[in-house]
Short mmCIF file of C-alpha atoms in Angstrom, two decimals:
data_model
loop_
_atom_site.label_atom_id
_atom_site.label_comp_id
_atom_site.label_asym_id
_atom_site.label_seq_id
_atom_site.Cartn_x
_atom_site.Cartn_y
_atom_site.Cartn_z
CA MET A 23 -17.33 53.31 -72.17
CA PRO A 24 -15.31 53.05 -68.95
CA THR A 25 -16.42 50.56 -66.34
CA TYR A 26 -17.74 52.66 -63.45
CA ARG A 27 -17.53 51.25 -59.93
CA VAL A 28 -18.56 52.54 -56.52
CA TYR A 29 -16.23 52.60 -53.53
CA SER A 30 -18.68 52.08 -50.68
CA PRO A 31 -17.11 51.28 -47.28
CA SER A 32 -19.55 50.19 -44.58
CA ASP A 33 -18.09 52.87 -42.31
CA LEU A 34 -20.15 55.89 -43.39
CA SER A 35 -17.65 58.28 -41.84
CA LYS A 36 -15.43 57.46 -44.83
CA LYS A 37 -16.06 59.09 -48.18
CA TRP A 38 -17.74 57.15 -50.99
CA PHE A 39 -16.93 57.81 -54.62
CA VAL A 40 -17.40 56.55 -58.16
CA TYR A 41 -14.18 55.53 -59.88
CA TRP A 42 -12.96 54.26 -63.25
CA TYR A 43 -9.67 53.83 -65.10
CA ASP A 44 -8.42 56.19 -67.79
CA GLY A 45 -5.32 54.83 -69.50
CA GLY A 46 -4.48 52.81 -66.41
CA ARG A 47 -4.94 55.82 -64.08
CA ARG A 48 -7.74 55.61 -61.54
CA VAL A 49 -10.12 58.59 -61.66
CA ARG A 50 -12.48 59.47 -58.78
CA LYS A 51 -15.72 61.44 -58.79
CA TYR A 52 -17.52 62.27 -55.53
CA GLY A 53 -20.52 64.25 -56.74
CA THR A 54 -23.11 64.70 -54.00
CA ILE A 55 -22.84 61.14 -52.64
CA ASN A 56 -21.41 62.02 -49.25
CA GLN A 57 -24.17 64.51 -48.43
CA TYR A 58 -26.33 61.54 -47.49
CA GLN A 59 -26.15 59.63 -44.21
CA SER A 60 -27.54 56.20 -45.16
CA GLU A 61 -26.19 53.48 -47.43
CA ALA A 62 -29.41 53.37 -49.48
CA GLU A 63 -29.31 57.12 -50.18
CA ARG A 64 -25.62 57.01 -51.06
CA HIS A 65 -26.11 54.10 -53.46
CA LYS A 66 -28.94 56.00 -55.14
CA ALA A 67 -26.77 59.11 -55.51
CA ALA A 68 -23.91 56.98 -56.87
CA ARG A 69 -26.19 55.43 -59.51
CA LEU A 70 -27.36 58.88 -60.62
CA LEU A 71 -23.75 60.07 -60.81
CA ILE A 72 -22.80 57.07 -62.95
CA GLU A 73 -25.64 57.81 -65.36
CA GLU A 74 -24.44 61.41 -65.65
CA LEU A 75 -20.90 60.26 -66.33
CA LYS A 76 -22.08 57.84 -69.00
CA GLN A 77 -23.94 60.63 -70.77
CA GLU A 78 -20.93 62.94 -70.57
CA ASP A 79 -18.25 60.47 -71.60
CA ARG A 80 -19.65 58.17 -74.25
CA ARG A 81 -16.96 57.05 -76.67
CA ARG A 82 -17.11 55.20 -79.94
CA VAL A 83 -16.98 51.41 -79.64
CA THR A 84 -14.83 50.20 -82.51
CA THR A 85 -15.29 46.96 -84.44
CA THR A 86 -12.02 45.80 -82.86
CA GLU A 87 -13.42 46.23 -79.37
CA GLU A 88 -16.63 44.47 -80.34
CA ALA A 89 -14.61 41.49 -81.66
CA VAL A 90 -12.53 41.33 -78.47
CA LEU A 91 -15.57 41.51 -76.19
CA GLN A 92 -17.27 38.80 -78.23
CA PHE A 93 -14.17 36.61 -77.88
CA ILE A 94 -14.15 37.10 -74.09
CA ASP A 95 -17.85 36.25 -73.93
CA GLN A 96 -17.25 33.02 -75.87
CA GLN A 97 -14.51 31.95 -73.45
CA LYS A 98 -16.43 32.59 -70.21
CA SER A 99 -17.45 29.00 -69.68
CA GLN A 100 -13.87 27.74 -70.19
CA TRP A 101 -11.90 30.22 -68.12
CA ARG A 102 -11.53 30.28 -64.37
CA PRO A 103 -13.04 33.36 -62.67
CA LYS A 104 -9.61 34.89 -62.03
CA THR A 105 -8.58 34.41 -65.68
CA LEU A 106 -11.82 35.97 -66.90
CA GLN A 107 -11.34 38.94 -64.58
CA GLN A 108 -7.77 39.49 -65.85
CA TYR A 109 -8.87 39.44 -69.50
CA GLN A 110 -11.84 41.73 -68.89
CA SER A 111 -9.71 44.15 -66.88
CA THR A 112 -6.96 44.25 -69.52
CA ALA A 113 -9.50 44.80 -72.31
CA ASN A 114 -11.18 47.62 -70.36
CA ILE A 115 -7.90 49.40 -69.63
CA PHE A 116 -6.65 48.94 -73.21
CA PHE A 117 -9.75 50.29 -74.93
CA GLU A 118 -10.14 53.11 -72.44
CA TYR A 119 -6.59 54.09 -73.38
CA LEU A 120 -7.53 54.02 -77.08
CA ASN A 121 -10.63 56.11 -76.31
CA GLY A 122 -12.41 55.26 -79.56
CA ARG A 123 -9.34 55.41 -81.80
CA ASP A 124 -8.70 52.64 -84.30
CA VAL A 125 -5.96 50.30 -83.17
CA ASP A 126 -2.56 50.48 -84.87
CA ARG A 127 1.05 49.60 -84.11
CA ALA A 128 1.90 53.05 -82.74
CA LEU A 129 -1.00 53.03 -80.26
CA ILE A 130 -0.14 49.53 -79.06
CA ALA A 131 3.48 50.59 -78.58
CA ALA A 132 2.39 53.70 -76.66
CA PHE A 133 0.01 51.70 -74.47
CA LEU A 134 2.62 49.07 -73.62
CA GLN A 135 5.19 51.77 -72.88
CA HIS A 136 2.69 53.36 -70.48
CA ILE A 137 2.22 50.00 -68.74
CA LYS A 138 5.98 49.44 -68.59
CA ASP A 139 6.47 52.86 -67.00
CA THR A 140 3.76 52.39 -64.37
CA ARG A 141 3.74 48.67 -63.55
CA HIS A 142 6.08 45.93 -62.33
CA GLY A 143 7.82 43.86 -64.98
CA THR A 144 5.71 40.77 -64.29
CA THR A 145 2.55 42.86 -64.69
CA TYR A 146 3.86 44.29 -67.96
CA ASN A 147 4.49 40.78 -69.27
CA ARG A 148 0.95 39.78 -68.35
CA TYR A 149 -0.45 42.77 -70.25
CA VAL A 150 1.61 41.85 -73.32
CA THR A 151 0.50 38.22 -73.24
CA ILE A 152 -3.19 38.98 -72.70
CA SER A 153 -3.33 41.92 -75.11
CA ARG A 154 -1.67 39.86 -77.85
CA ARG A 155 -4.24 37.10 -77.45
CA LEU A 156 -7.16 39.53 -77.33
CA LEU A 157 -6.04 41.39 -80.45
CA ALA A 158 -5.37 38.09 -82.24
CA ALA A 159 -9.09 37.36 -81.87
CA ALA A 160 -9.74 40.54 -83.87
CA GLY A 161 -7.08 39.75 -86.48
CA TYR A 162 -4.40 42.14 -85.21
CA GLU A 163 -1.80 39.81 -83.73
CA HIS A 164 0.73 41.03 -86.33
CA LEU A 165 0.77 44.41 -84.58
CA PHE A 166 2.67 42.71 -81.76
CA ASP A 167 5.52 41.60 -84.01
CA GLY A 168 8.76 42.58 -82.31
CA VAL A 169 7.15 43.10 -78.89
CA GLU A 170 9.17 41.13 -76.34
CA LEU A 171 8.68 40.29 -72.71
CA VAL A 172 11.01 41.82 -70.17
CA LYS A 173 13.12 39.96 -67.66
CA ALA A 174 11.24 40.13 -64.40
CA HIS A 175 11.11 38.18 -61.19
CA LYS A 176 8.08 38.51 -58.98
CA THR A 177 9.11 39.27 -55.42
CA PRO A 178 7.28 36.88 -53.08
CA ALA A 179 5.78 38.06 -49.83
CA ARG A 180 8.25 38.02 -46.94
CA TYR A 181 7.92 35.36 -44.28
CA PHE A 182 7.47 36.27 -40.62
CA GLN A 183 10.28 35.66 -38.17
CA SER A 184 9.25 33.48 -35.24
CA HIS A 185 8.83 36.36 -32.80
CA GLN A 186 6.80 38.28 -35.39
CA ALA A 187 4.53 35.30 -36.02
CA ARG A 188 3.93 34.87 -32.27
CA ARG A 189 3.08 38.55 -31.87
CA LEU A 190 0.65 38.50 -34.80
CA MET A 191 -1.03 35.30 -33.64
CA ARG A 192 -1.52 36.63 -30.10
CA TYR A 193 -3.10 39.80 -31.48
CA MET A 194 -5.41 37.97 -33.89
CA THR A 195 -6.43 35.31 -31.37
CA GLU A 196 -7.60 38.06 -29.03
CA LYS A 197 -9.21 40.42 -31.53
CA GLN A 198 -9.99 38.35 -34.65
CA PRO A 199 -10.06 34.61 -33.80
CA GLU A 200 -11.56 33.65 -37.17
CA LEU A 201 -8.68 35.33 -38.99
CA ALA A 202 -6.22 33.61 -36.61
CA LEU A 203 -7.68 30.21 -37.54
CA PHE A 204 -7.54 31.10 -41.23
CA CYS A 205 -3.83 31.97 -40.89
CA LYS A 206 -3.16 28.71 -39.03
CA PHE A 207 -4.67 26.78 -41.93
CA VAL A 208 -2.32 28.55 -44.35
CA TYR A 209 0.70 28.13 -42.05
CA PHE A 210 0.26 24.41 -41.32
CA THR A 211 -1.16 23.14 -44.62
CA PHE A 212 0.25 25.60 -47.20
CA ILE A 213 -3.22 25.88 -48.73
CA ARG A 214 -3.47 29.10 -50.72
CA PRO A 215 -5.90 31.69 -49.25
CA GLY A 216 -7.91 31.73 -52.48
CA GLU A 217 -8.38 27.97 -52.25
CA LEU A 218 -9.04 27.91 -48.51
CA ARG A 219 -12.00 30.29 -48.62
CA GLN A 220 -13.79 27.86 -51.00
CA LEU A 221 -13.22 24.67 -49.00
CA ARG A 222 -16.09 22.98 -47.18
CA VAL A 223 -16.11 21.09 -43.90
CA GLY A 224 -16.38 17.79 -45.79
CA ASP A 225 -13.03 18.48 -47.46
CA VAL A 226 -11.34 18.11 -44.05
CA LEU A 227 -10.85 14.36 -43.63
CA LEU A 228 -10.52 14.18 -39.86
CA ASP A 229 -10.12 10.38 -39.67
CA GLU A 230 -7.23 10.44 -42.15
CA LYS A 231 -5.84 13.75 -40.84
CA GLU A 232 -5.80 15.11 -44.37
CA ILE A 233 -7.43 17.94 -46.31
CA ARG A 234 -8.74 17.39 -49.82
CA ILE A 235 -8.39 20.34 -52.21
CA PRO A 236 -10.87 19.71 -55.07
CA GLY A 237 -9.77 20.45 -58.61
CA LYS A 238 -12.50 23.04 -59.05
CA VAL A 239 -10.88 25.27 -56.42
CA SER A 240 -7.16 24.36 -56.68
CA LYS A 241 -4.81 26.59 -58.65
CA ASN A 242 -3.69 23.79 -61.00
CA ARG A 243 -7.19 22.28 -61.32
CA LYS A 244 -6.00 18.98 -59.83
CA THR A 245 -7.62 17.34 -56.82
CA GLU A 246 -4.86 16.92 -54.24
CA HIS A 247 -4.42 16.16 -50.55
CA VAL A 248 -2.29 17.69 -47.83
CA VAL A 249 -1.70 16.37 -44.32
CA ILE A 250 -2.96 17.97 -41.11
CA PRO A 251 0.03 18.26 -38.75
CA ASP A 252 -0.54 16.96 -35.22
CA ALA A 253 0.17 20.42 -33.82
CA PHE A 254 -2.81 21.79 -35.77
CA PHE A 255 -5.31 18.98 -35.31
CA PRO A 256 -6.73 20.17 -31.92
CA ASP A 257 -7.80 23.42 -33.61
CA LEU A 258 -10.01 21.43 -35.96
CA GLU A 259 -11.91 19.22 -33.53
CA TYR A 260 -14.84 21.67 -33.57
CA LEU A 261 -15.52 20.47 -37.12
CA TYR A 262 -16.93 17.19 -35.79
CA ASP A 263 -20.13 19.12 -35.03
CA ARG A 264 -20.33 20.91 -38.39
CA GLY A 265 -22.21 19.78 -41.51
CA PRO A 266 -19.94 18.58 -44.35
CA GLY A 267 -21.63 20.88 -46.87
CA GLU A 268 -20.86 24.04 -44.90
CA TYR A 269 -18.00 26.28 -45.91
CA LEU A 270 -15.07 26.26 -43.49
CA PHE A 271 -15.33 30.05 -43.34
CA THR A 272 -18.82 31.46 -43.84
CA SER A 273 -19.59 35.05 -44.74
CA GLN A 274 -21.11 37.01 -41.88
CA LYS A 275 -23.10 39.18 -44.28
CA ARG A 276 -24.33 36.23 -46.35
CA PRO A 277 -24.69 33.17 -44.09
CA GLY A 278 -24.14 29.94 -45.98
CA HIS A 279 -21.92 31.59 -48.58
CA ALA A 280 -18.13 31.70 -48.84
CA TYR A 281 -16.27 34.92 -48.13
CA GLY A 282 -15.35 37.15 -51.07
CA LYS A 283 -11.83 36.67 -52.38
CA ASP A 284 -10.41 39.83 -50.76
CA VAL A 285 -12.13 39.78 -47.35
CA MET A 286 -9.43 37.95 -45.40
CA TYR A 287 -6.66 39.83 -47.23
CA ARG A 288 -8.18 43.16 -46.14
CA ARG A 289 -8.65 42.01 -42.54
CA HIS A 290 -5.06 40.79 -42.39
CA GLU A 291 -3.78 44.01 -43.93
CA LYS A 292 -5.47 46.00 -41.16
CA VAL A 293 -3.76 43.81 -38.56
CA LEU A 294 -0.37 44.40 -40.20
CA GLN A 295 -1.02 48.14 -40.19
CA ALA A 296 -2.14 48.10 -36.56
CA LEU A 297 1.10 46.40 -35.54
CA SER A 298 3.28 48.63 -37.75
CA PHE A 299 4.53 45.95 -40.13
CA GLY A 300 6.17 47.48 -43.17
CA ARG A 301 5.79 46.68 -46.83
CA GLY A 302 6.38 43.21 -48.20
CA PHE A 303 4.18 41.18 -45.83
CA SER A 304 0.75 39.79 -46.68
CA LEU A 305 -1.68 37.01 -45.81
CA TYR A 306 0.39 34.80 -48.13
CA SER A 307 3.34 35.31 -45.78
CA TRP A 308 1.88 32.62 -43.50
CA LYS A 309 2.45 29.95 -46.14
CA HIS A 310 6.05 31.05 -46.55
CA THR A 311 6.48 31.23 -42.77
CA GLY A 312 5.30 27.64 -42.37
CA ALA A 313 7.59 26.33 -45.10
CA VAL A 314 10.63 28.15 -43.73
CA ALA A 315 9.91 27.02 -40.16
CA LEU A 316 9.57 23.42 -41.29
CA VAL A 317 12.88 23.50 -43.17
CA LYS A 318 14.72 25.13 -40.30
CA GLN A 319 13.29 22.55 -37.88
CA GLY A 320 15.24 19.99 -39.91
CA ASN A 321 13.22 16.76 -39.64
CA VAL A 322 11.46 16.90 -43.03
CA ASN A 323 13.08 16.01 -46.33
CA VAL A 324 12.59 18.06 -49.49
CA LYS A 325 10.34 15.43 -51.10
CA GLU A 326 7.88 15.59 -48.19
CA LEU A 327 7.95 19.37 -48.40
CA GLN A 328 7.27 19.22 -52.13
CA LEU A 329 4.17 17.09 -51.58
CA GLN A 330 2.77 19.37 -48.89
CA LEU A 331 3.45 22.44 -51.04
CA ARG A 332 1.87 20.61 -54.00
CA HIS A 333 4.75 21.54 -56.24
CA SER A 334 5.14 19.70 -59.54
CA SER A 335 8.83 18.94 -59.04
CA LEU A 336 11.71 19.07 -56.58
CA GLU A 337 13.25 21.78 -58.77
CA GLN A 338 10.20 23.98 -58.17
CA THR A 339 10.51 23.45 -54.42
CA ASP A 340 14.20 24.27 -54.57
CA ARG A 341 13.48 27.52 -56.45
CA TYR A 342 10.75 28.35 -53.94
CA LEU A 343 13.11 27.92 -50.98
CA ARG A 344 15.80 29.99 -52.66
CA GLN A 345 13.28 32.79 -53.18
CA MET A 346 12.59 32.62 -49.46
CA GLY A 347 16.32 32.92 -48.77
CA VAL A 348 16.43 29.46 -47.17
CA LYS A 349 19.78 27.79 -47.71
CA ASP A 350 21.24 24.77 -45.96
CA LEU A 351 24.44 26.53 -44.96
CA ALA A 352 24.68 25.65 -41.28
CA ARG A 353 27.49 23.12 -41.82
CA LEU A 354 29.32 25.56 -44.12
CA ARG A 355 29.08 28.29 -41.50
CA GLU A 356 30.48 25.99 -38.80
CA SER A 357 33.18 24.24 -40.86
CA PHE A 358 34.66 26.84 -43.20
CA PRO A 359 38.48 26.70 -42.63
CA ALA A 360 40.65 29.75 -42.17
CA VAL A 361 43.64 28.63 -44.28
CA TRP A 362 45.87 31.44 -43.08
CA GLU A 363 45.85 30.24 -39.49
#
């Protein structure tokens, strides 16, 4: 059965709806939800609509799906939340595409072709990798024989030019100071937004001017430290009066809890839209902006940059800078001889 979800913005002037995925395509159903003027009434109407949809659209759960879901359930305690979400999402989309049919090579080929036609190459490769592992748990890995990954390079978010960064920071400081501080953290420390939202006040080591990123929240599961630049330290002096167990950024709806993983991304996206920034920019752009600004400033060597970025090697840092379009070509630009003169 599809996984039904409710789109329920807090702004009741916007339409609510129930949605699910059919073969990778999102389907919406409004029903009578928007006839009601309170959140409680709309949630009740949404639940009734979901029950109706379940009765209308029950499909056969195959033994293959049961084996895959059992495998996912067994791995829950070992996987990180993001990994679990990716496997659950892929399984849901795959079996919704099959719609009760028994899995075979032709259906897998058709499903992967659909993903290839509708997704970026890196996303397609992720579907292949996850689907192969899920089907292996049910004894069908051989159906992926001959399936190859495609050549794909994920396009990183663009960095902000200096005048763009100043304009954004002025706007956020005036209208959304909490988001401005969040972006400063990302800019100065290169901490990933997903890690930053889970950090607590005690992870900011003010005496050492460092920030500790615990392994349980870091992307590579290693506990690491980054430095707090002097230019950023005055913004953090308010932490002297905060309890070490508090989250750096606390949910307004649930005091004492961390923000959800998409809250700051959505806020930042609204700022970008308000200031007419085009495609390619995101909250992650602040990390790239900080790295590019530091390189262009010229007083930091690549090894220091590698440590602050928490890259595993200088080669990784070099690839990262090349993706950003940062090249040390100033001397070439100034010194290239014109041999014909």
